[in-house]
Amino acid sequence: MNSSSTRRQATRAKLYEAAVTLIAEQGFSATTVDEIAERAGVAKGTVYYNFKSKTELFEELLRYGVGLLASSLQAAAEETEERGGTSVEALDSMVRAGLVFIDRYPAFTQLYVAELWRTNRAWQSTLLVVRQQAVAVVETVLREGVERGELSDEIDVQLTAAALVGMVLVAALDWQAFQPERSIDDVHSALSRLLHGRVSGR
């Protein structure tokens, strides 16, 4: 990668960080391009050099953030497979990877979850595409687990994958907003019990 594209990536990362923080604090409509530029420490023209509009910046931010999440889930699954772990162990590693991601990017996660339930947004189709990107990683592990006989063939792969991703996102936001004194190990262990079906008390 040449130095100008490395520089451009670094500038974009700064703009994403500035935009996500401001939008999480005050909403999309209230956030101006001037504020994003100021928070990122760049000239206003730099924003428009990298993105045609504030909406395009936000769409690319969604792609970037969910891309990072999907990559970290994928890496967790691959690492488990390399050491000969089961599908359930891979899912458990992915739960932890999701929590680590959310702990690192809380403002992005809040924004992403909030936007998922809004309608009539210019970026609705982008959001559906990026959501599917993250859920597909989990679907693949579930499907392979069913094929190997490690998981029940009665599971609904699509809904189960969506439920697992949703569980991690919402539980992590709850952890950060209402139970911040808990450690990541603590939260992971609670979700892990759910994943392993060890909640019934039998």
Short mmCIF file of C-alpha atoms in Angstrom, two decimals:
data_model
loop_
_atom_site.label_atom_id
_atom_site.label_comp_id
_atom_site.label_asym_id
_atom_site.label_seq_id
_atom_site.Cartn_x
_atom_site.Cartn_y
_atom_site.Cartn_z
CA MET A 1 0.00 0.00 0.00
CA ASN A 2 1.48 3.37 -0.98
CA SER A 3 1.89 6.21 1.48
CA SER A 4 -0.91 8.38 0.05
CA SER A 5 -3.51 5.59 0.41
CA THR A 6 -2.20 4.82 3.91
CA ARG A 7 -2.58 8.51 4.74
CA ARG A 8 -6.08 8.54 3.27
CA GLN A 9 -7.06 5.52 5.37
CA ALA A 10 -5.71 7.21 8.50
CA THR A 11 -7.69 10.37 7.69
CA ARG A 12 -10.85 8.34 7.10
CA ALA A 13 -10.36 6.50 10.40
CA LYS A 14 -10.08 9.90 12.18
CA LEU A 15 -13.26 11.11 10.48
CA TYR A 16 -15.13 7.90 11.40
CA GLU A 17 -14.09 8.27 15.01
CA ALA A 18 -15.12 11.95 15.14
CA ALA A 19 -18.44 11.26 13.39
CA VAL A 20 -19.40 8.28 15.51
CA THR A 21 -18.69 10.13 18.76
CA LEU A 22 -20.60 13.25 17.74
CA ILE A 23 -23.57 11.37 16.26
CA ALA A 24 -23.81 9.14 19.35
CA GLU A 25 -23.78 12.28 21.53
CA GLN A 26 -26.22 14.49 19.62
CA GLY A 27 -27.85 12.57 16.78
CA PHE A 28 -27.27 12.54 13.02
CA SER A 29 -29.33 15.61 12.09
CA ALA A 30 -27.80 17.82 14.77
CA THR A 31 -24.23 16.92 13.80
CA THR A 32 -22.64 19.17 11.17
CA VAL A 33 -19.77 18.49 8.79
CA ASP A 34 -17.96 21.45 10.39
CA GLU A 35 -18.14 19.76 13.80
CA ILE A 36 -16.92 16.44 12.39
CA ALA A 37 -13.96 18.18 10.72
CA GLU A 38 -13.15 20.13 13.89
CA ARG A 39 -13.33 17.03 16.12
CA ALA A 40 -11.12 15.09 13.66
CA GLY A 41 -8.64 17.99 13.49
CA VAL A 42 -8.92 18.38 9.71
CA ALA A 43 -10.17 21.07 7.32
CA LYS A 44 -13.82 20.93 6.27
CA GLY A 45 -12.71 20.39 2.66
CA THR A 46 -10.98 17.17 3.74
CA VAL A 47 -14.36 15.70 4.71
CA TYR A 48 -15.77 16.44 1.26
CA TYR A 49 -12.59 15.22 -0.42
CA ASN A 50 -13.12 11.82 1.23
CA PHE A 51 -16.93 11.67 1.22
CA LYS A 52 -19.52 13.32 -1.03
CA SER A 53 -21.82 14.11 1.90
CA LYS A 54 -22.46 13.57 5.58
CA THR A 55 -24.83 10.73 4.62
CA GLU A 56 -22.12 8.99 2.60
CA LEU A 57 -19.70 9.40 5.51
CA PHE A 58 -22.25 7.74 7.80
CA GLU A 59 -22.87 4.88 5.35
CA GLU A 60 -19.15 4.25 5.04
CA LEU A 61 -18.85 4.42 8.83
CA LEU A 62 -21.46 1.64 9.12
CA ARG A 63 -19.58 -0.46 6.55
CA TYR A 64 -16.27 0.14 8.29
CA GLY A 65 -17.52 -0.62 11.80
CA VAL A 66 -19.54 -3.73 10.96
CA GLY A 67 -16.66 -4.88 8.74
CA LEU A 68 -14.38 -4.76 11.79
CA LEU A 69 -16.95 -6.67 13.85
CA ALA A 70 -17.40 -9.35 11.16
CA SER A 71 -13.61 -9.74 10.83
CA SER A 72 -13.16 -10.20 14.57
CA LEU A 73 -15.95 -12.82 14.67
CA GLN A 74 -14.39 -14.61 11.68
CA ALA A 75 -10.94 -14.58 13.31
CA ALA A 76 -12.37 -16.07 16.52
CA ALA A 77 -14.08 -18.88 14.57
CA GLU A 78 -10.96 -19.64 12.52
CA GLU A 79 -8.71 -19.68 15.58
CA THR A 80 -11.04 -22.22 17.26
CA GLU A 81 -11.10 -24.39 14.14
CA GLU A 82 -7.30 -24.33 13.87
CA ARG A 83 -6.95 -25.77 17.35
CA GLY A 84 -9.58 -28.44 16.65
CA GLY A 85 -12.36 -26.91 18.72
CA THR A 86 -16.06 -27.72 18.35
CA SER A 87 -18.74 -25.53 16.80
CA VAL A 88 -20.02 -24.58 20.24
CA GLU A 89 -16.50 -23.54 21.26
CA ALA A 90 -16.26 -21.47 18.07
CA LEU A 91 -19.58 -19.76 18.90
CA ASP A 92 -18.36 -19.16 22.45
CA SER A 93 -15.16 -17.54 21.12
CA MET A 94 -17.29 -15.39 18.82
CA VAL A 95 -19.43 -14.24 21.75
CA ARG A 96 -16.27 -13.13 23.52
CA ALA A 97 -14.89 -11.46 20.37
CA GLY A 98 -18.17 -9.57 20.04
CA LEU A 99 -17.94 -8.35 23.64
CA VAL A 100 -14.32 -7.25 23.14
CA PHE A 101 -15.34 -5.34 19.99
CA ILE A 102 -18.23 -3.60 21.77
CA ASP A 103 -16.04 -2.75 24.75
CA ARG A 104 -13.60 -1.13 22.33
CA TYR A 105 -16.19 0.67 20.17
CA PRO A 106 -19.15 1.45 22.47
CA ALA A 107 -20.31 4.58 20.62
CA PHE A 108 -20.36 2.75 17.29
CA THR A 109 -22.32 -0.15 18.78
CA GLN A 110 -24.94 2.18 20.30
CA LEU A 111 -25.34 3.93 16.99
CA TYR A 112 -25.56 0.70 14.98
CA VAL A 113 -28.19 -0.86 17.27
CA ALA A 114 -30.26 2.35 17.30
CA GLU A 115 -30.16 2.65 13.50
CA LEU A 116 -31.21 -0.97 12.98
CA TRP A 117 -34.70 -0.19 14.28
CA ARG A 118 -35.23 3.13 12.52
CA THR A 119 -37.02 3.23 9.20
CA ASN A 120 -36.98 5.58 6.19
CA ARG A 121 -33.28 6.30 6.54
CA ALA A 122 -31.17 6.96 3.44
CA TRP A 123 -28.76 4.24 4.56
CA GLN A 124 -31.36 1.51 5.28
CA SER A 125 -30.17 -0.73 2.42
CA THR A 126 -26.51 -0.33 3.43
CA LEU A 127 -27.47 -1.23 6.98
CA LEU A 128 -29.19 -4.44 5.85
CA VAL A 129 -26.14 -5.43 3.81
CA VAL A 130 -23.69 -4.85 6.67
CA ARG A 131 -25.94 -6.53 9.23
CA GLN A 132 -26.05 -9.62 7.01
CA GLN A 133 -22.26 -9.57 6.76
CA ALA A 134 -21.92 -10.02 10.55
CA VAL A 135 -24.79 -12.52 10.88
CA ALA A 136 -23.46 -14.61 7.95
CA VAL A 137 -20.24 -15.37 9.84
CA VAL A 138 -22.30 -16.92 12.66
CA GLU A 139 -24.62 -18.69 10.19
CA THR A 140 -21.60 -20.42 8.61
CA VAL A 141 -20.42 -21.82 11.95
CA LEU A 142 -23.95 -22.99 12.81
CA ARG A 143 -24.39 -24.65 9.41
CA GLU A 144 -21.05 -26.45 9.67
CA GLY A 145 -21.93 -27.58 13.20
CA VAL A 146 -25.20 -29.07 11.97
CA GLU A 147 -23.41 -30.82 9.07
CA ARG A 148 -20.85 -32.32 11.47
CA GLY A 149 -23.59 -33.50 13.81
CA GLU A 150 -22.34 -31.27 16.65
CA LEU A 151 -25.50 -29.19 16.64
CA SER A 152 -29.13 -30.25 16.34
CA ASP A 153 -30.45 -30.34 12.80
CA GLU A 154 -33.67 -28.81 14.15
CA ILE A 155 -32.13 -25.39 14.69
CA ASP A 156 -33.24 -22.52 12.49
CA VAL A 157 -29.82 -21.32 11.31
CA GLN A 158 -30.89 -17.83 10.20
CA LEU A 159 -32.88 -16.98 13.31
CA THR A 160 -30.37 -18.55 15.68
CA ALA A 161 -27.50 -16.58 14.13
CA ALA A 162 -29.51 -13.33 14.36
CA ALA A 163 -30.46 -14.16 17.97
CA LEU A 164 -26.83 -14.77 18.97
CA VAL A 165 -25.61 -11.53 17.41
CA GLY A 166 -28.55 -9.66 18.95
CA MET A 167 -27.94 -11.21 22.36
CA VAL A 168 -24.31 -10.11 22.39
CA LEU A 169 -25.06 -6.57 21.15
CA VAL A 170 -27.91 -5.88 23.53
CA ALA A 171 -26.36 -7.61 26.56
CA ALA A 172 -23.13 -5.67 26.04
CA LEU A 173 -24.94 -2.34 25.78
CA ASP A 174 -26.87 -3.20 28.94
CA TRP A 175 -23.58 -4.10 30.66
CA GLN A 176 -21.99 -0.80 29.72
CA ALA A 177 -24.99 1.38 30.52
CA PHE A 178 -26.27 -0.25 33.71
CA GLN A 179 -23.66 -2.66 35.07
CA PRO A 180 -20.29 -1.12 34.14
CA GLU A 181 -18.61 -2.51 37.26
CA ARG A 182 -18.79 -6.04 35.80
CA SER A 183 -15.73 -7.44 34.03
CA ILE A 184 -15.78 -8.73 30.47
CA ASP A 185 -15.10 -12.25 31.86
CA ASP A 186 -18.18 -11.93 34.02
CA VAL A 187 -20.43 -10.94 31.11
CA HIS A 188 -18.91 -13.57 28.81
CA SER A 189 -19.47 -16.28 31.41
CA ALA A 190 -23.19 -15.36 31.73
CA LEU A 191 -23.70 -15.44 27.94
CA SER A 192 -21.66 -18.63 27.68
CA ARG A 193 -24.07 -20.39 30.06
CA LEU A 194 -26.96 -19.39 27.80
CA LEU A 195 -25.10 -20.65 24.75
CA HIS A 196 -24.36 -24.00 26.41
CA GLY A 197 -27.97 -24.36 27.61
CA ARG A 198 -26.95 -24.36 31.25
CA VAL A 199 -29.68 -22.07 32.51
CA SER A 200 -32.48 -24.52 33.32
CA GLY A 201 -31.05 -25.73 36.63
CA ARG A 202 -31.34 -29.41 35.82
#
